[in-house]
mmCIF file of C-alpha atoms and ligand atoms in Angstrom:
data_model
loop_
_atom_site.group_PDB
_atom_site.id
_atom_site.type_symbol
_atom_site.label_atom_id
_atom_site.label_comp_id
_atom_site.label_asym_id
_atom_site.label_seq_id
_atom_site.Cartn_x
_atom_site.Cartn_y
_atom_site.Cartn_z
ATOM 1 C CA MET A 1134 -18.123 10.962 3.406
ATOM 2 C CA GLU A 1135 -18.534 8.876 0.267
ATOM 3 C CA THR A 1136 -21.632 6.912 -0.753
ATOM 4 C CA ILE A 1137 -21.341 3.809 -2.911
ATOM 5 C CA LEU A 1138 -24.470 2.158 -4.271
ATOM 6 C CA VAL A 1139 -24.326 -1.643 -4.371
ATOM 7 C CA LYS A 1140 -26.848 -3.328 -6.627
ATOM 8 C CA GLY A 1141 -28.280 -6.560 -5.248
ATOM 9 C CA ARG A 1142 -30.569 -9.064 -6.929
ATOM 10 C CA TYR A 1143 -33.567 -8.144 -4.792
ATOM 11 C CA ARG A 1144 -32.620 -4.711 -3.573
ATOM 12 C CA ASN A 1145 -29.810 -2.202 -3.418
ATOM 13 C CA SER A 1146 -27.625 -1.297 -0.514
ATOM 14 C CA ARG A 1147 -25.908 1.992 0.250
ATOM 15 C CA ILE A 1148 -22.383 1.922 1.618
ATOM 16 C CA LEU A 1149 -21.362 5.058 3.485
ATOM 17 C CA VAL A 1150 -17.599 5.305 3.894
ATOM 18 C CA GLY A 1151 -16.368 7.495 6.721
ATOM 19 C CA GLU A 1152 -19.798 8.384 8.091
ATOM 20 C CA LYS A 1153 -19.630 9.373 11.746
ATOM 21 C CA LEU A 1154 -21.485 7.579 14.494
ATOM 22 C CA GLU A 1155 -23.103 10.870 15.566
ATOM 23 C CA LEU A 1156 -24.714 11.228 12.151
ATOM 24 C CA LEU A 1157 -26.064 7.701 12.161
ATOM 25 C CA GLU A 1158 -29.593 8.703 13.055
ATOM 26 C CA GLU A 1159 -29.995 10.429 9.696
ATOM 27 C CA HIS A 1160 -30.041 6.995 8.091
ATOM 28 C CA LEU A 1161 -32.433 5.374 10.548
ATOM 29 C CA PRO A 1162 -36.194 5.278 10.788
ATOM 30 C CA GLU A 1163 -37.529 7.423 13.628
ATOM 31 C CA GLU A 1164 -38.782 4.591 15.772
ATOM 32 C CA GLU A 1165 -38.756 0.830 16.235
ATOM 33 C CA VAL A 1166 -34.977 0.611 15.848
ATOM 34 C CA TYR A 1167 -33.282 -2.231 17.741
ATOM 35 C CA ILE A 1168 -29.520 -2.401 18.093
ATOM 36 C CA VAL A 1169 -27.343 -5.526 18.220
ATOM 37 C CA THR A 1170 -23.723 -5.117 19.273
ATOM 38 C CA ASP A 1171 -21.080 -7.023 21.233
ATOM 39 C CA GLY A 1172 -19.546 -6.496 24.663
ATOM 40 C CA HIS A 1173 -16.322 -4.850 23.424
ATOM 41 C CA VAL A 1174 -18.024 -2.389 21.131
ATOM 42 C CA LYS A 1175 -20.614 -1.576 23.815
ATOM 43 C CA GLN A 1176 -17.862 -0.881 26.300
ATOM 44 C CA LEU A 1177 -15.953 1.396 23.900
ATOM 45 C CA TYR A 1178 -18.839 3.187 22.193
ATOM 46 C CA GLY A 1179 -21.879 2.562 24.424
ATOM 47 C CA ASP A 1180 -22.233 6.247 25.284
ATOM 48 C CA GLU A 1181 -22.273 7.275 21.640
ATOM 49 C CA LEU A 1182 -24.935 4.839 20.442
ATOM 50 C CA PRO A 1183 -28.311 6.225 19.398
ATOM 51 C CA ASP A 1184 -30.963 5.937 22.081
ATOM 52 C CA PHE A 1185 -32.694 2.643 21.188
ATOM 53 C CA PRO A 1186 -32.945 -0.752 22.943
ATOM 54 C CA VAL A 1187 -29.643 -2.661 22.730
ATOM 55 C CA TYR A 1188 -28.939 -6.409 22.672
ATOM 56 C CA VAL A 1189 -25.336 -7.139 23.689
ATOM 57 C CA MET A 1190 -23.860 -10.412 22.453
ATOM 58 C CA GLU A 1191 -20.590 -12.073 23.467
ATOM 59 C CA PRO A 1192 -17.659 -10.859 21.345
ATOM 60 C CA GLY A 1193 -16.022 -13.315 18.975
ATOM 61 C CA GLU A 1194 -16.696 -16.084 16.499
ATOM 62 C CA ALA A 1195 -17.926 -18.525 19.182
ATOM 63 C CA ALA A 1196 -21.145 -16.504 19.459
ATOM 64 C CA LYS A 1197 -21.890 -16.830 15.733
ATOM 65 C CA THR A 1198 -24.499 -19.531 16.336
ATOM 66 C CA PRO A 1199 -28.183 -20.263 15.721
ATOM 67 C CA GLY A 1200 -28.507 -19.969 19.540
ATOM 68 C CA THR A 1201 -27.556 -16.282 19.439
ATOM 69 C CA VAL A 1202 -29.989 -15.720 16.558
ATOM 70 C CA SER A 1203 -32.781 -17.364 18.628
ATOM 71 C CA HIS A 1204 -31.913 -15.191 21.637
ATOM 72 C CA ILE A 1205 -32.122 -12.061 19.520
ATOM 73 C CA CYS A 1206 -35.515 -13.157 18.164
ATOM 74 C CA GLN A 1207 -36.733 -13.834 21.726
ATOM 75 C CA TRP A 1208 -35.489 -10.407 22.778
ATOM 76 C CA LEU A 1209 -37.354 -8.826 19.841
ATOM 77 C CA ILE A 1210 -40.535 -10.646 20.894
ATOM 78 C CA ASN A 1211 -40.127 -9.362 24.459
ATOM 79 C CA GLU A 1212 -39.595 -5.860 23.102
ATOM 80 C CA GLU A 1213 -42.766 -6.326 21.043
ATOM 81 C CA ALA A 1214 -40.917 -5.567 17.830
ATOM 82 C CA GLY A 1215 -43.245 -5.803 14.838
ATOM 83 C CA ARG A 1216 -42.858 -6.198 11.109
ATOM 84 C CA ASP A 1217 -41.809 -2.565 10.759
ATOM 85 C CA ALA A 1218 -38.938 -2.910 13.186
ATOM 86 C CA PHE A 1219 -35.419 -2.076 11.973
ATOM 87 C CA LEU A 1220 -32.462 -4.101 13.245
ATOM 88 C CA LEU A 1221 -29.129 -2.268 13.369
ATOM 89 C CA GLY A 1222 -25.931 -4.305 13.851
ATOM 90 C CA ILE A 1223 -22.984 -2.308 15.208
ATOM 91 C CA GLY A 1224 -19.743 -4.267 15.258
ATOM 92 C CA GLY A 1225 -17.394 -6.482 13.294
ATOM 93 C CA GLY A 1226 -18.144 -9.276 10.875
ATOM 94 C CA VAL A 1227 -19.593 -11.507 13.573
ATOM 95 C CA VAL A 1228 -22.167 -8.957 14.746
ATOM 96 C CA CYS A 1229 -23.075 -8.121 11.131
ATOM 97 C CA ASP A 1230 -23.524 -11.796 10.200
ATOM 98 C CA VAL A 1231 -25.711 -12.568 13.203
ATOM 99 C CA THR A 1232 -27.757 -9.366 12.804
ATOM 100 C CA GLY A 1233 -28.334 -9.927 9.086
ATOM 101 C CA PHE A 1234 -29.453 -13.483 9.681
ATOM 102 C CA ALA A 1235 -31.729 -12.638 12.632
ATOM 103 C CA ALA A 1236 -33.322 -9.784 10.647
ATOM 104 C CA SER A 1237 -33.821 -12.063 7.647
ATOM 105 C CA VAL A 1238 -35.795 -14.632 9.628
ATOM 106 C CA TYR A 1239 -37.597 -12.631 12.364
ATOM 107 C CA MET A 1240 -41.267 -12.487 11.250
ATOM 108 C CA ARG A 1241 -40.021 -13.768 7.860
ATOM 109 C CA GLY A 1242 -37.779 -10.750 7.456
ATOM 110 C CA ILE A 1243 -37.467 -7.198 8.760
ATOM 111 C CA ASP A 1244 -35.328 -4.331 7.538
ATOM 112 C CA PHE A 1245 -31.738 -4.041 8.723
ATOM 113 C CA GLY A 1246 -28.488 -2.114 8.411
ATOM 114 C CA PHE A 1247 -24.924 -2.235 9.725
ATOM 115 C CA VAL A 1248 -22.301 -0.020 11.236
ATOM 116 C CA ALA A 1249 -19.144 -1.963 10.374
ATOM 117 C CA THR A 1250 -16.532 -1.281 13.064
ATOM 118 C CA THR A 1251 -13.632 -3.552 12.060
ATOM 119 C CA LEU A 1252 -11.526 -3.163 8.927
ATOM 120 C CA LEU A 1253 -12.390 -6.742 7.962
ATOM 121 C CA ALA A 1254 -16.106 -5.995 8.103
ATOM 122 C CA GLN A 1255 -15.636 -2.747 6.155
ATOM 123 C CA VAL A 1256 -13.614 -4.230 3.307
ATOM 124 C CA ASP A 1257 -15.258 -7.625 3.199
ATOM 125 C CA ALA A 1258 -17.665 -9.174 5.712
ATOM 126 C CA ALA A 1259 -20.406 -6.550 5.754
ATOM 127 C CA LEU A 1260 -20.600 -6.433 1.948
ATOM 128 C CA GLY A 1261 -22.144 -8.811 -0.485
ATOM 129 C CA GLY A 1262 -25.349 -9.724 1.304
ATOM 130 C CA LYS A 1263 -24.224 -12.999 2.873
ATOM 131 C CA ASN A 1264 -25.380 -13.535 6.442
ATOM 132 C CA GLY A 1265 -24.535 -16.777 8.167
ATOM 133 C CA VAL A 1266 -23.880 -18.601 11.412
ATOM 134 C CA ASN A 1267 -21.829 -21.680 12.272
ATOM 135 C CA LEU A 1268 -23.165 -25.060 13.379
ATOM 136 C CA ASP A 1269 -21.291 -28.166 14.557
ATOM 137 C CA GLY A 1270 -17.950 -26.848 13.339
ATOM 138 C CA PHE A 1271 -19.311 -25.969 9.883
ATOM 139 C CA LYS A 1272 -18.719 -22.306 9.093
ATOM 140 C CA ASN A 1273 -21.657 -20.290 7.751
ATOM 141 C CA ILE A 1274 -23.633 -23.499 7.209
ATOM 142 C CA MET A 1275 -26.924 -21.746 8.030
ATOM 143 C CA GLY A 1276 -27.583 -18.363 6.462
ATOM 144 C CA THR A 1277 -29.261 -16.138 3.930
ATOM 145 C CA PHE A 1278 -28.464 -13.932 0.970
ATOM 146 C CA ASN A 1279 -29.992 -10.591 1.853
ATOM 147 C CA GLN A 1280 -28.649 -7.058 1.412
ATOM 148 C CA PRO A 1281 -28.705 -4.613 4.319
ATOM 149 C CA ARG A 1282 -30.425 -1.286 3.647
ATOM 150 C CA PHE A 1283 -27.086 0.438 4.367
ATOM 151 C CA VAL A 1284 -23.598 -0.209 5.682
ATOM 152 C CA VAL A 1285 -21.850 2.621 7.497
ATOM 153 C CA CYS A 1286 -18.074 2.092 7.418
ATOM 154 C CA SER A 1287 -16.907 4.156 10.339
ATOM 155 C CA THR A 1288 -13.183 4.606 9.710
ATOM 156 C CA ALA A 1289 -12.898 6.719 12.897
ATOM 157 C CA MET A 1290 -13.807 3.664 14.989
ATOM 158 C CA LEU A 1291 -10.821 1.724 13.608
ATOM 159 C CA HIS A 1292 -8.497 3.612 15.958
ATOM 160 C CA THR A 1293 -9.508 1.412 18.887
ATOM 161 C CA LEU A 1294 -9.082 -1.816 16.932
ATOM 162 C CA PRO A 1295 -6.359 -4.230 18.137
ATOM 163 C CA GLU A 1296 -3.484 -4.579 15.656
ATOM 164 C CA LYS A 1297 -4.245 -8.209 14.837
ATOM 165 C CA GLU A 1298 -7.792 -7.265 13.864
ATOM 166 C CA LEU A 1299 -6.477 -4.521 11.628
ATOM 167 C CA GLN A 1300 -4.205 -6.994 9.872
ATOM 168 C CA ASN A 1301 -7.171 -9.268 9.188
ATOM 169 C CA GLY A 1302 -8.757 -6.526 7.160
ATOM 170 C CA LEU A 1303 -5.520 -5.523 5.439
ATOM 171 C CA ALA A 1304 -5.056 -9.030 4.033
ATOM 172 C CA GLU A 1305 -8.492 -8.923 2.382
ATOM 173 C CA ALA A 1306 -7.841 -5.391 1.090
ATOM 174 C CA VAL A 1307 -4.572 -6.570 -0.514
ATOM 175 C CA LYS A 1308 -6.495 -9.503 -1.984
ATOM 176 C CA HIS A 1309 -8.882 -7.107 -3.708
ATOM 177 C CA THR A 1310 -5.980 -5.255 -5.357
ATOM 178 C CA LEU A 1311 -4.503 -8.547 -6.581
ATOM 179 C CA ILE A 1312 -7.840 -9.468 -8.157
ATOM 180 C CA ALA A 1313 -8.534 -6.215 -9.899
ATOM 181 C CA ASP A 1314 -6.188 -3.285 -9.526
ATOM 182 C CA LYS A 1315 -2.439 -3.161 -9.916
ATOM 183 C CA ARG A 1316 -2.368 0.605 -9.411
ATOM 184 C CA MET A 1317 -3.913 0.323 -5.970
ATOM 185 C CA PHE A 1318 -1.500 -2.532 -5.181
ATOM 186 C CA ASN A 1319 1.389 -0.182 -5.918
ATOM 187 C CA GLU A 1320 -0.184 2.578 -3.874
ATOM 188 C CA ILE A 1321 -0.427 0.307 -0.840
ATOM 189 C CA ARG A 1322 3.241 -0.596 -1.362
ATOM 190 C CA GLU A 1323 4.199 3.054 -1.348
ATOM 191 C CA ARG A 1324 2.016 4.017 1.586
ATOM 192 C CA ALA A 1325 2.128 0.967 3.841
ATOM 193 C CA ASP A 1326 3.321 3.105 6.760
ATOM 194 C CA ASP A 1327 0.403 5.532 6.405
ATOM 195 C CA ILE A 1328 -1.987 2.607 6.306
ATOM 196 C CA ILE A 1329 -0.603 1.063 9.486
ATOM 197 C CA ALA A 1330 -0.741 4.500 11.127
ATOM 198 C CA LEU A 1331 -4.433 4.719 10.055
ATOM 199 C CA ASP A 1332 -3.999 7.884 8.059
ATOM 200 C CA ASP A 1333 -7.633 8.812 7.545
ATOM 201 C CA GLU A 1334 -7.456 9.748 3.882
ATOM 202 C CA MET A 1335 -5.513 6.592 2.978
ATOM 203 C CA ILE A 1336 -7.768 4.273 4.986
ATOM 204 C CA LYS A 1337 -10.899 5.736 3.404
ATOM 205 C CA LYS A 1338 -9.323 5.233 -0.003
ATOM 206 C CA LEU A 1339 -8.438 1.642 0.818
ATOM 207 C CA VAL A 1340 -11.911 0.876 2.167
ATOM 208 C CA SER A 1341 -13.765 2.410 -0.758
ATOM 209 C CA HIS A 1342 -11.453 0.673 -3.211
ATOM 210 C CA SER A 1343 -12.191 -2.698 -1.630
ATOM 211 C CA ILE A 1344 -15.914 -2.010 -1.624
ATOM 212 C CA ARG A 1345 -15.866 -1.162 -5.318
ATOM 213 C CA VAL A 1346 -13.925 -4.295 -6.276
ATOM 214 C CA LYS A 1347 -16.080 -6.573 -4.184
ATOM 215 C CA SER A 1348 -19.419 -5.018 -5.091
ATOM 216 C CA ASP A 1349 -18.513 -5.072 -8.758
ATOM 217 C CA ILE A 1350 -17.901 -8.809 -8.580
ATOM 218 C CA VAL A 1351 -20.895 -9.544 -6.363
ATOM 219 C CA GLY A 1352 -23.079 -7.417 -8.654
ATOM 220 C CA ARG A 1353 -22.219 -9.766 -11.507
ATOM 221 C CA ASP A 1354 -22.633 -12.930 -9.434
ATOM 222 C CA GLU A 1355 -24.547 -12.594 -6.204
ATOM 223 C CA ILE A 1356 -24.844 -16.270 -5.430
ATOM 224 C CA GLU A 1357 -21.433 -17.646 -6.226
ATOM 225 C CA GLU A 1358 -21.670 -19.406 -9.548
ATOM 226 C CA GLY A 1359 -18.574 -18.132 -11.266
ATOM 227 C CA GLU A 1360 -17.221 -14.633 -10.987
ATOM 228 C CA ARG A 1361 -17.636 -14.535 -7.211
ATOM 229 C CA ARG A 1362 -15.140 -17.388 -6.889
ATOM 230 C CA LYS A 1363 -12.386 -14.871 -7.655
ATOM 231 C CA LEU A 1364 -12.907 -13.487 -4.162
ATOM 232 C CA ASN A 1365 -11.617 -16.812 -2.836
ATOM 233 C CA LEU A 1366 -8.048 -15.924 -3.808
ATOM 234 C CA GLY A 1367 -5.813 -17.191 -0.997
ATOM 235 C CA HIS A 1368 -8.737 -18.905 0.721
ATOM 236 C CA THR A 1369 -8.429 -22.546 -0.402
ATOM 237 C CA TRP A 1370 -5.024 -22.871 1.251
ATOM 238 C CA GLY A 1371 -5.846 -20.147 3.777
ATOM 239 C CA HIS A 1372 -8.859 -21.935 5.273
ATOM 240 C CA ALA A 1373 -6.751 -25.052 5.792
ATOM 241 C CA VAL A 1374 -4.013 -22.991 7.512
ATOM 242 C CA GLU A 1375 -6.662 -21.311 9.666
ATOM 243 C CA LYS A 1376 -7.535 -24.773 10.970
ATOM 244 C CA THR A 1377 -4.040 -26.221 11.348
ATOM 245 C CA ASP A 1378 -2.397 -23.130 12.849
ATOM 246 C CA GLY A 1379 -5.451 -21.786 14.665
ATOM 247 C CA ILE A 1380 -4.640 -18.236 13.528
ATOM 248 C CA PRO A 1381 -7.055 -15.410 12.603
ATOM 249 C CA HIS A 1382 -8.667 -15.471 9.176
ATOM 250 C CA GLY A 1383 -6.748 -12.576 7.599
ATOM 251 C CA GLN A 1384 -3.376 -13.932 8.654
ATOM 252 C CA ALA A 1385 -4.277 -17.303 7.162
ATOM 253 C CA VAL A 1386 -5.410 -15.608 3.935
ATOM 254 C CA SER A 1387 -2.035 -13.856 3.741
ATOM 255 C CA ILE A 1388 -0.302 -17.251 3.861
ATOM 256 C CA GLY A 1389 -2.856 -18.561 1.356
ATOM 257 C CA MET A 1390 -2.083 -15.713 -1.066
ATOM 258 C CA VAL A 1391 1.637 -16.527 -0.924
ATOM 259 C CA PHE A 1392 0.805 -20.166 -1.673
ATOM 260 C CA ALA A 1393 -1.413 -19.120 -4.619
ATOM 261 C CA ALA A 1394 1.342 -16.798 -5.893
ATOM 262 C CA THR A 1395 3.922 -19.575 -5.696
ATOM 263 C CA LEU A 1396 1.675 -21.993 -7.584
ATOM 264 C CA SER A 1397 0.894 -19.260 -10.151
ATOM 265 C CA GLU A 1398 4.607 -18.686 -10.676
ATOM 266 C CA GLU A 1399 5.142 -22.427 -11.103
ATOM 267 C CA LYS A 1400 2.476 -22.398 -13.814
ATOM 268 C CA GLY A 1401 4.116 -19.459 -15.609
ATOM 269 C CA LEU A 1402 1.243 -17.052 -14.869
ATOM 270 C CA LEU A 1403 3.133 -14.838 -12.446
ATOM 271 C CA LYS A 1404 6.661 -13.459 -12.772
ATOM 272 C CA PRO A 1405 9.081 -14.263 -9.934
ATOM 273 C CA GLN A 1406 9.497 -10.523 -9.387
ATOM 274 C CA GLU A 1407 5.730 -10.048 -9.005
ATOM 275 C CA ARG A 1408 5.565 -12.804 -6.418
ATOM 276 C CA GLN A 1409 8.406 -11.116 -4.567
ATOM 277 C CA GLU A 1410 6.578 -7.773 -4.645
ATOM 278 C CA LEU A 1411 3.586 -9.418 -3.015
ATOM 279 C CA ILE A 1412 5.754 -11.051 -0.373
ATOM 280 C CA ASN A 1413 7.463 -7.736 0.388
ATOM 281 C CA LEU A 1414 4.137 -5.962 0.691
ATOM 282 C CA LEU A 1415 2.628 -8.549 3.052
ATOM 283 C CA HIS A 1416 5.815 -8.439 5.084
ATOM 284 C CA SER A 1417 5.696 -4.648 5.342
ATOM 285 C CA LEU A 1418 2.139 -4.927 6.673
ATOM 286 C CA ASP A 1419 3.461 -7.414 9.218
ATOM 287 C CA LEU A 1420 1.370 -10.237 7.786
ATOM 288 C CA PRO A 1421 2.672 -13.825 7.946
ATOM 289 C CA LEU A 1422 3.987 -15.587 4.835
ATOM 290 C CA GLN A 1423 4.256 -19.182 5.950
ATOM 291 C CA SER A 1424 2.312 -21.559 8.187
ATOM 292 C CA PHE A 1425 3.793 -23.049 11.344
ATOM 293 C CA THR A 1426 2.384 -26.390 10.275
ATOM 294 C CA PRO A 1427 4.322 -28.241 7.544
ATOM 295 C CA ALA A 1428 2.707 -27.864 4.101
ATOM 296 C CA GLU A 1429 2.023 -31.606 3.877
ATOM 297 C CA LYS A 1430 -0.152 -31.451 6.997
ATOM 298 C CA VAL A 1431 -1.912 -28.300 5.787
ATOM 299 C CA PHE A 1432 -2.683 -30.166 2.579
ATOM 300 C CA GLN A 1433 -4.194 -33.039 4.549
ATOM 301 C CA ALA A 1434 -6.509 -30.582 6.304
ATOM 302 C CA LEU A 1435 -7.442 -29.086 2.928
ATOM 303 C CA ALA A 1436 -8.226 -32.522 1.488
ATOM 304 C CA ARG A 1437 -10.365 -33.417 4.530
ATOM 305 C CA ASP A 1438 -12.653 -30.401 4.158
ATOM 306 C CA LYS A 1439 -16.075 -32.015 4.351
ATOM 307 C CA LYS A 1440 -17.875 -29.302 2.428
ATOM 308 C CA ARG A 1441 -16.004 -30.173 -0.745
ATOM 309 C CA LYS A 1442 -17.310 -32.555 -3.367
ATOM 310 C CA GLY A 1443 -15.167 -34.438 -5.874
ATOM 311 C CA THR A 1444 -11.495 -34.624 -6.621
ATOM 312 C CA HIS A 1445 -10.900 -31.063 -7.859
ATOM 313 C CA VAL A 1446 -10.985 -27.619 -6.316
ATOM 314 C CA HIS A 1447 -11.721 -24.284 -7.982
ATOM 315 C CA PHE A 1448 -8.361 -22.710 -7.315
ATOM 316 C CA VAL A 1449 -7.818 -18.984 -7.868
ATOM 317 C CA LEU A 1450 -4.505 -18.317 -9.609
ATOM 318 C CA MET A 1451 -2.850 -14.952 -10.095
ATOM 319 C CA ASN A 1452 -2.448 -13.886 -13.704
ATOM 320 C CA GLY A 1453 0.102 -11.156 -13.053
ATOM 321 C CA ILE A 1454 -0.882 -8.579 -10.433
ATOM 322 C CA GLY A 1455 -4.387 -7.189 -10.787
ATOM 323 C CA ASP A 1456 -5.933 -10.164 -12.561
ATOM 324 C CA VAL A 1457 -6.876 -13.705 -11.560
ATOM 325 C CA VAL A 1458 -8.092 -16.893 -13.235
ATOM 326 C CA VAL A 1459 -10.083 -19.680 -11.637
ATOM 327 C CA GLU A 1460 -8.913 -23.167 -12.596
ATOM 328 C CA ALA A 1461 -10.153 -26.589 -11.581
ATOM 329 C CA ILE A 1462 -7.049 -28.195 -10.083
ATOM 330 C CA SER A 1463 -6.910 -31.765 -8.789
ATOM 331 C CA LEU A 1464 -6.241 -32.366 -5.120
ATOM 332 C CA GLU A 1465 -3.466 -34.640 -6.298
ATOM 333 C CA GLU A 1466 -1.686 -31.764 -8.035
ATOM 334 C CA ILE A 1467 -2.050 -29.475 -5.003
ATOM 335 C CA GLY A 1468 -0.690 -32.240 -2.767
ATOM 336 C CA ALA A 1469 2.310 -32.813 -5.022
ATOM 337 C CA PHE A 1470 2.981 -29.085 -5.162
ATOM 338 C CA ALA A 1471 2.737 -28.763 -1.381
ATOM 339 C CA ARG A 1472 5.395 -31.475 -1.047
ATOM 340 C CA THR A 1473 7.759 -29.624 -3.405
ATOM 341 C CA ILE A 1474 7.524 -26.334 -1.511
ATOM 342 C CA GLU A 1475 8.153 -28.244 1.686
ATOM 343 C CA LYS A 1476 11.467 -29.429 0.248
ATOM 344 C CA ASN A 1477 12.458 -25.945 -0.836
ATOM 345 C CA MET A 1478 11.856 -24.358 2.526
HETATM 346 P P1 LIG B 2451 -14.366 -9.627 12.324
HETATM 347 O O1 LIG B 2451 -12.915 -9.676 12.535
HETATM 348 O O2 LIG B 2451 -14.912 -10.691 11.449
HETATM 349 O O3 LIG B 2451 -14.855 -8.299 11.926
HETATM 350 P P2 LIG B 2451 -15.525 -9.676 15.048
HETATM 351 O O4 LIG B 2451 -16.893 -9.161 14.854
HETATM 352 O O5 LIG B 2451 -15.380 -10.884 15.888
HETATM 353 O O6 LIG B 2451 -14.903 -10.097 13.697
HETATM 354 O O7 LIG B 2451 -14.590 -8.535 15.626
HETATM 355 C C1 LIG B 2451 -13.306 -8.818 16.079
HETATM 356 C C2 LIG B 2451 -13.073 -8.301 17.475
HETATM 357 O O8 LIG B 2451 -12.906 -6.887 17.457
HETATM 358 C C3 LIG B 2451 -14.199 -8.569 18.456
HETATM 359 O O9 LIG B 2451 -13.624 -8.909 19.700
HETATM 360 C C4 LIG B 2451 -14.911 -7.239 18.563
HETATM 361 O O10 LIG B 2451 -15.552 -7.074 19.791
HETATM 362 C C5 LIG B 2451 -13.774 -6.262 18.410
HETATM 363 N N1 LIG B 2451 -14.131 -4.968 17.836
HETATM 364 C C6 LIG B 2451 -15.021 -4.697 16.872
HETATM 365 N N2 LIG B 2451 -14.984 -3.411 16.518
HETATM 366 C C7 LIG B 2451 -14.048 -2.807 17.304
HETATM 367 C C8 LIG B 2451 -13.534 -1.474 17.399
HETATM 368 N N3 LIG B 2451 -13.940 -0.488 16.597
HETATM 369 N N4 LIG B 2451 -12.564 -1.257 18.338
HETATM 370 C C9 LIG B 2451 -12.109 -2.264 19.124
HETATM 371 N N5 LIG B 2451 -12.538 -3.530 19.057
HETATM 372 C C10 LIG B 2451 -13.497 -3.808 18.160
HETATM 373 ZN ZN1 LIG B 2452 -11.812 -13.971 3.782
#
């Protein structure tokens, strides 16, 4: 088991990589612990959960709503949970988001922690102190910045994860290597088979690597003014593909990273061979490289994004492998570029 300390603006968080569910109670207060999980996780691990009251939410993104947060608060009232209560989320990114938000607002804030059970939550969603829910089609439009007391990344629990969910996490883990660590990028290339087979040592290495890259960046910029934008590599295009193709987040990010690599090559920042290495790696992890929807239509979805202001986007370009630069690029330029790749396909 490895412990990584993440420094937040208001408080620090401990990330425990590889900690076992049985040892969870060592990190919990003795009483007044309330557990939030979802139906799948309850079904798979219900018997192993510590003996505290459990709220079971619906699995999946559709339950990431203010309604679920209200239900959890009502449940806590019924349970007579006070200011000293501790809320423990056990599940993927959705459970962690909802738990973090509910804990941040119940009685103006109670303590909380997570057991992250999906690879995506372990390498990305459960870190960084963002807790949000969706409203009226706007993702994470209501939320808080608040660090959990701890995040347990239970790599043993990944063995029950469906393959598609695993891929979601792998895409974000690859993203972290592209942002900050060429050596780890090469290691994933060499050991892609071990990763897919969930070799414990390799998965722990991958998870702790991702945590270090992300927490390093978040530590420098907790509320997204500059440095944190680097974590959006592959996401500008990826979010649009997520909408047009209706595919899971990580798969869309994979396609978004290929788009960013292609644009970076066009701008002379990335060598053609480096772009090819990325494509080969994503392919070996069985991640998609191209959207079903024509690039022109993906671009239209990108341009329609209502959260954006102005005519430019902060686009994350690859500066070789292991380094990125954020550039303000006009929508016009992205549109023109999307049309050229369309022709070359
Ligand atoms: P995310 O992919 O953001 O982490 P979710 O919280 O929606 O999102 O989790 C994805 C799906 O995986 C959900 O259906 C959830 O119930 C399920 N799940 C979470 N953890 C496990 C696990 N260890 N084994 C099997 N299924 C899991
Ligand atoms: Zn993402």
